[in-house]
Amino acid sequence: MGLTPLEDVQAAILRECLPLTPRAVDLQDALGCVTSTPLQAEELVPPFDNTAMDGFAVQSRDTTDSPVELKIVATLAAGADPSAVHVGAGQAVRIMTGAPMPSGADAVVMVELTHTEDDVVVVEHRAETGKHVRRAGDDLKPGDVVVGAGTVLTPAHLGVLASLGYQRVPVFPRPRVGVLSTGDELVEGAGELRPGQIRDSNRPTLLALVKQSGFTPVDLGLARDDETTIADAVDRGLATCDALVTSGGVSVGDFDYVKAVLDRLGSMRWWQVAIRPAKPLAFGTVGGKPVFGLPGNPVSSMVSFELFARPALRQMGGHRRLFRRQVEAVAAEPIRRRPDGKLHLVRVVASVGEDGRWRVKPVGGQGSHQLAAAAAANALALVPDGEGAPAGTTVGVLVLSEDLLS
Ligand code: AMP
Ligand code: MG
């Protein structure tokens, strides 16, 4: 079977992973979700004229010939009802930040620019009309679009929506993603390893990648290399999830049953992608839900998730930017490889130098089983087929760590 270019496989997968049906979710669950419609203000923010400072609400014309003495007739704290309070000529109202402006007043004098004696305040400087007054609707008016459709909701967006009384927001739901490990050799937990056994490391990695990407992870456990067990786990997962990610069992080994099971349950494709690591990939839909059969080698499953599952799941979650940011970086050390017809995704440490340019250094072990080495990387260099990238030359790099971009 021939090798398929990376972009062709990514495009074929994206065609099958359509955005989930939008629904209203609680505001506090909406961080990072994508809005499905524009959201409008239906009230004024702030809802009434109020003071931006602690001080005295006055009639500005009284302060023209300052210093001037005004009579303090009332006090208004934040939250107070101002309807019974009025500022007449020669009068002032003691007022705290956020309190509504009383009728009659058109300016606030900061407390720092006054001094008081009993019920008299001396205003030392002239206050212009509107000084320190926050007008009703200064921030938002009915009809203003506060968040456009397709916006990734940030903490500040949630605050704006809360200021308008929104309790639920229409968004594309976060995909629920089931994660299943397969393999007779795998053990869970800390127990002693019998001959031939290894610990399951893919599941914690993939569950964490799902979570870090803003989706909801669902742990489907560990399945033996046995068609019935794998089929049961897939059925169980699809009953509650929007998509599944499995690891292992998609190569050409004698006990690679995942492909057989998925072939039987749904409409699956099986690729040999022209990349290294993560060459084998099974993908398809079972009952209309995407299933990603990732390879078992720990680094391969991680890279495969990054390249194929994450963009597709982001599309399901309504995101418009699907792929990791790609930058051009200088190879600080030679990145060696041999021609093999594949694009190599070399695990590298990326950083931005003092000159503002990105640079990368390969981490030690580049074997697809060497997860410890890969864990030191924060980016993948895209090294095209050939002899590699000599030091000082430029390579394309997928930045995996959001921290590097902030
Ligand atoms: P497979 O794709 O099932 O042929 O597995 C390829 C390699 O990855 C083998 O060395 C497996 O032991 C290893 N492997 C498969 N699944 C896992 C896992 N969940 N955790 C760690 N290693 C795994
Ligand atoms: Mg296996």
JSON list of N, CA and C and ligand atoms in Angstrom, two decimals, residues 181-182 185-186 198-203 247-251 256 295-298, ligand 1:
[
{"chain": "A", "resi": 181, "resn": "SER", "atom": "N", "xyz": [-7.24, 2.29, 25.38]},
{"chain": "A", "resi": 181, "resn": "SER", "atom": "CA", "xyz": [-5.96, 1.66, 25.05]},
{"chain": "A", "resi": 181, "resn": "SER", "atom": "C", "xyz": [-6.21, 0.20, 24.70]},
{"chain": "A", "resi": 182, "resn": "THR", "atom": "N", "xyz": [-5.47, -0.30, 23.73]},
{"chain": "A", "resi": 182, "resn": "THR", "atom": "CA", "xyz": [-5.59, -1.73, 23.42]},
{"chain": "A", "resi": 182, "resn": "THR", "atom": "C", "xyz": [-4.21, -2.37, 23.44]},
{"chain": "A", "resi": 185, "resn": "GLU", "atom": "N", "xyz": [-0.21, -6.59, 26.25]},
{"chain": "A", "resi": 185, "resn": "GLU", "atom": "CA", "xyz": [0.99, -6.37, 27.06]},
{"chain": "A", "resi": 185, "resn": "GLU", "atom": "C", "xyz": [0.79, -5.28, 28.12]},
{"chain": "A", "resi": 186, "resn": "LEU", "atom": "N", "xyz": [-0.35, -4.59, 28.06]},
{"chain": "A", "resi": 186, "resn": "LEU", "atom": "CA", "xyz": [-0.49, -3.38, 28.88]},
{"chain": "A", "resi": 186, "resn": "LEU", "atom": "C", "xyz": [-1.02, -3.67, 30.28]},
{"chain": "A", "resi": 198, "resn": "ILE", "atom": "N", "xyz": [4.18, -4.12, 29.89]},
{"chain": "A", "resi": 198, "resn": "ILE", "atom": "CA", "xyz": [4.58, -2.72, 30.06]},
{"chain": "A", "resi": 198, "resn": "ILE", "atom": "C", "xyz": [3.38, -1.96, 30.61]},
{"chain": "A", "resi": 199, "resn": "ARG", "atom": "N", "xyz": [3.65, -0.79, 31.14]},
{"chain": "A", "resi": 199, "resn": "ARG", "atom": "CA", "xyz": [2.55, 0.02, 31.68]},
{"chain": "A", "resi": 199, "resn": "ARG", "atom": "C", "xyz": [1.89, 0.82, 30.56]},
{"chain": "A", "resi": 200, "resn": "ASP", "atom": "N", "xyz": [0.60, 1.03, 30.71]},
{"chain": "A", "resi": 200, "resn": "ASP", "atom": "CA", "xyz": [-0.17, 1.82, 29.74]},
{"chain": "A", "resi": 200, "resn": "ASP", "atom": "C", "xyz": [0.16, 3.29, 29.93]},
{"chain": "A", "resi": 201, "resn": "SER", "atom": "N", "xyz": [0.90, 3.86, 28.99]},
{"chain": "A", "resi": 201, "resn": "SER", "atom": "CA", "xyz": [1.20, 5.30, 29.10]},
{"chain": "A", "resi": 201, "resn": "SER", "atom": "C", "xyz": [0.40, 6.12, 28.10]},
{"chain": "A", "resi": 202, "resn": "ASN", "atom": "N", "xyz": [-0.16, 5.49, 27.09]},
{"chain": "A", "resi": 202, "resn": "ASN", "atom": "CA", "xyz": [-0.87, 6.27, 26.07]},
{"chain": "A", "resi": 202, "resn": "ASN", "atom": "C", "xyz": [-2.16, 6.88, 26.60]},
{"chain": "A", "resi": 203, "resn": "ARG", "atom": "N", "xyz": [-2.84, 6.11, 27.46]},
{"chain": "A", "resi": 203, "resn": "ARG", "atom": "CA", "xyz": [-4.16, 6.59, 27.90]},
{"chain": "A", "resi": 203, "resn": "ARG", "atom": "C", "xyz": [-4.04, 7.89, 28.71]},
{"chain": "A", "resi": 247, "resn": "SER", "atom": "N", "xyz": [-5.77, 3.62, 20.93]},
{"chain": "A", "resi": 247, "resn": "SER", "atom": "CA", "xyz": [-4.35, 3.48, 20.59]},
{"chain": "A", "resi": 247, "resn": "SER", "atom": "C", "xyz": [-3.97, 2.02, 20.49]},
{"chain": "A", "resi": 248, "resn": "GLY", "atom": "N", "xyz": [-3.12, 1.72, 19.53]},
{"chain": "A", "resi": 248, "resn": "GLY", "atom": "CA", "xyz": [-2.63, 0.36, 19.32]},
{"chain": "A", "resi": 248, "resn": "GLY", "atom": "C", "xyz": [-3.51, -0.41, 18.34]},
{"chain": "A", "resi": 249, "resn": "GLY", "atom": "N", "xyz": [-2.93, -1.50, 17.83]},
{"chain": "A", "resi": 249, "resn": "GLY", "atom": "CA", "xyz": [-3.72, -2.44, 17.03]},
{"chain": "A", "resi": 249, "resn": "GLY", "atom": "C", "xyz": [-4.08, -1.99, 15.63]},
{"chain": "A", "resi": 250, "resn": "VAL", "atom": "N", "xyz": [-3.36, -0.98, 15.09]},
{"chain": "A", "resi": 250, "resn": "VAL", "atom": "CA", "xyz": [-3.68, -0.57, 13.72]},
{"chain": "A", "resi": 250, "resn": "VAL", "atom": "C", "xyz": [-2.50, -0.79, 12.77]},
{"chain": "A", "resi": 251, "resn": "SER", "atom": "N", "xyz": [-1.48, -1.51, 13.26]},
{"chain": "A", "resi": 251, "resn": "SER", "atom": "CA", "xyz": [-0.35, -1.79, 12.39]},
{"chain": "A", "resi": 251, "resn": "SER", "atom": "C", "xyz": [-0.63, -3.07, 11.62]},
{"chain": "A", "resi": 256, "resn": "ASP", "atom": "N", "xyz": [-3.38, -7.21, 15.56]},
{"chain": "A", "resi": 256, "resn": "ASP", "atom": "CA", "xyz": [-3.87, -5.84, 15.44]},
{"chain": "A", "resi": 256, "resn": "ASP", "atom": "C", "xyz": [-5.37, -5.88, 15.08]},
{"chain": "A", "resi": 295, "resn": "PRO", "atom": "N", "xyz": [-1.81, 4.84, 16.24]},
{"chain": "A", "resi": 295, "resn": "PRO", "atom": "CA", "xyz": [-0.82, 3.80, 16.45]},
{"chain": "A", "resi": 295, "resn": "PRO", "atom": "C", "xyz": [-0.44, 3.69, 17.93]},
{"chain": "A", "resi": 296, "resn": "GLY", "atom": "N", "xyz": [0.16, 2.54, 18.31]},
{"chain": "A", "resi": 296, "resn": "GLY", "atom": "CA", "xyz": [0.42, 2.26, 19.72]},
{"chain": "A", "resi": 296, "resn": "GLY", "atom": "C", "xyz": [1.68, 2.87, 20.28]},
{"chain": "A", "resi": 297, "resn": "ASN", "atom": "N", "xyz": [2.69, 3.03, 19.46]},
{"chain": "A", "resi": 297, "resn": "ASN", "atom": "CA", "xyz": [3.94, 3.58, 20.00]},
{"chain": "A", "resi": 297, "resn": "ASN", "atom": "C", "xyz": [3.66, 4.92, 20.65]},
{"chain": "A", "resi": 298, "resn": "PRO", "atom": "N", "xyz": [4.16, 5.12, 21.88]},
{"chain": "A", "resi": 298, "resn": "PRO", "atom": "CA", "xyz": [3.77, 6.31, 22.65]},
{"chain": "A", "resi": 298, "resn": "PRO", "atom": "C", "xyz": [3.98, 7.64, 21.93]},
{"chain": "B", "resi": 1, "resn": "AMP", "atom": "P1", "xyz": [0.72, -1.60, 18.27]},
{"chain": "B", "resi": 1, "resn": "AMP", "atom": "O1", "xyz": [0.36, -0.36, 17.53]},
{"chain": "B", "resi": 1, "resn": "AMP", "atom": "O2", "xyz": [-0.41, -2.17, 19.04]},
{"chain": "B", "resi": 1, "resn": "AMP", "atom": "O3", "xyz": [1.38, -2.60, 17.39]},
{"chain": "B", "resi": 1, "resn": "AMP", "atom": "O4", "xyz": [1.80, -1.17, 19.34]},
{"chain": "B", "resi": 1, "resn": "AMP", "atom": "C1", "xyz": [3.04, -0.60, 18.94]},
{"chain": "B", "resi": 1, "resn": "AMP", "atom": "C2", "xyz": [3.94, -0.44, 20.13]},
{"chain": "B", "resi": 1, "resn": "AMP", "atom": "O5", "xyz": [3.38, 0.47, 21.06]},
{"chain": "B", "resi": 1, "resn": "AMP", "atom": "C3", "xyz": [4.21, -1.70, 20.93]},
{"chain": "B", "resi": 1, "resn": "AMP", "atom": "O6", "xyz": [5.54, -1.68, 21.37]},
{"chain": "B", "resi": 1, "resn": "AMP", "atom": "C4", "xyz": [3.25, -1.58, 22.10]},
{"chain": "B", "resi": 1, "resn": "AMP", "atom": "O7", "xyz": [3.67, -2.30, 23.22]},
{"chain": "B", "resi": 1, "resn": "AMP", "atom": "C5", "xyz": [3.27, -0.10, 22.36]},
{"chain": "B", "resi": 1, "resn": "AMP", "atom": "N1", "xyz": [2.03, 0.34, 22.97]},
{"chain": "B", "resi": 1, "resn": "AMP", "atom": "C6", "xyz": [0.79, 0.09, 22.51]},
{"chain": "B", "resi": 1, "resn": "AMP", "atom": "N2", "xyz": [-0.15, 0.65, 23.31]},
{"chain": "B", "resi": 1, "resn": "AMP", "atom": "C7", "xyz": [0.53, 1.26, 24.31]},
{"chain": "B", "resi": 1, "resn": "AMP", "atom": "C8", "xyz": [0.13, 2.00, 25.46]},
{"chain": "B", "resi": 1, "resn": "AMP", "atom": "N3", "xyz": [-1.17, 2.21, 25.72]},
{"chain": "B", "resi": 1, "resn": "AMP", "atom": "N4", "xyz": [1.07, 2.48, 26.28]},
{"chain": "B", "resi": 1, "resn": "AMP", "atom": "C9", "xyz": [2.39, 2.27, 26.01]},
{"chain": "B", "resi": 1, "resn": "AMP", "atom": "N5", "xyz": [2.83, 1.59, 24.95]},
{"chain": "B", "resi": 1, "resn": "AMP", "atom": "C10", "xyz": [1.91, 1.07, 24.10]}
]
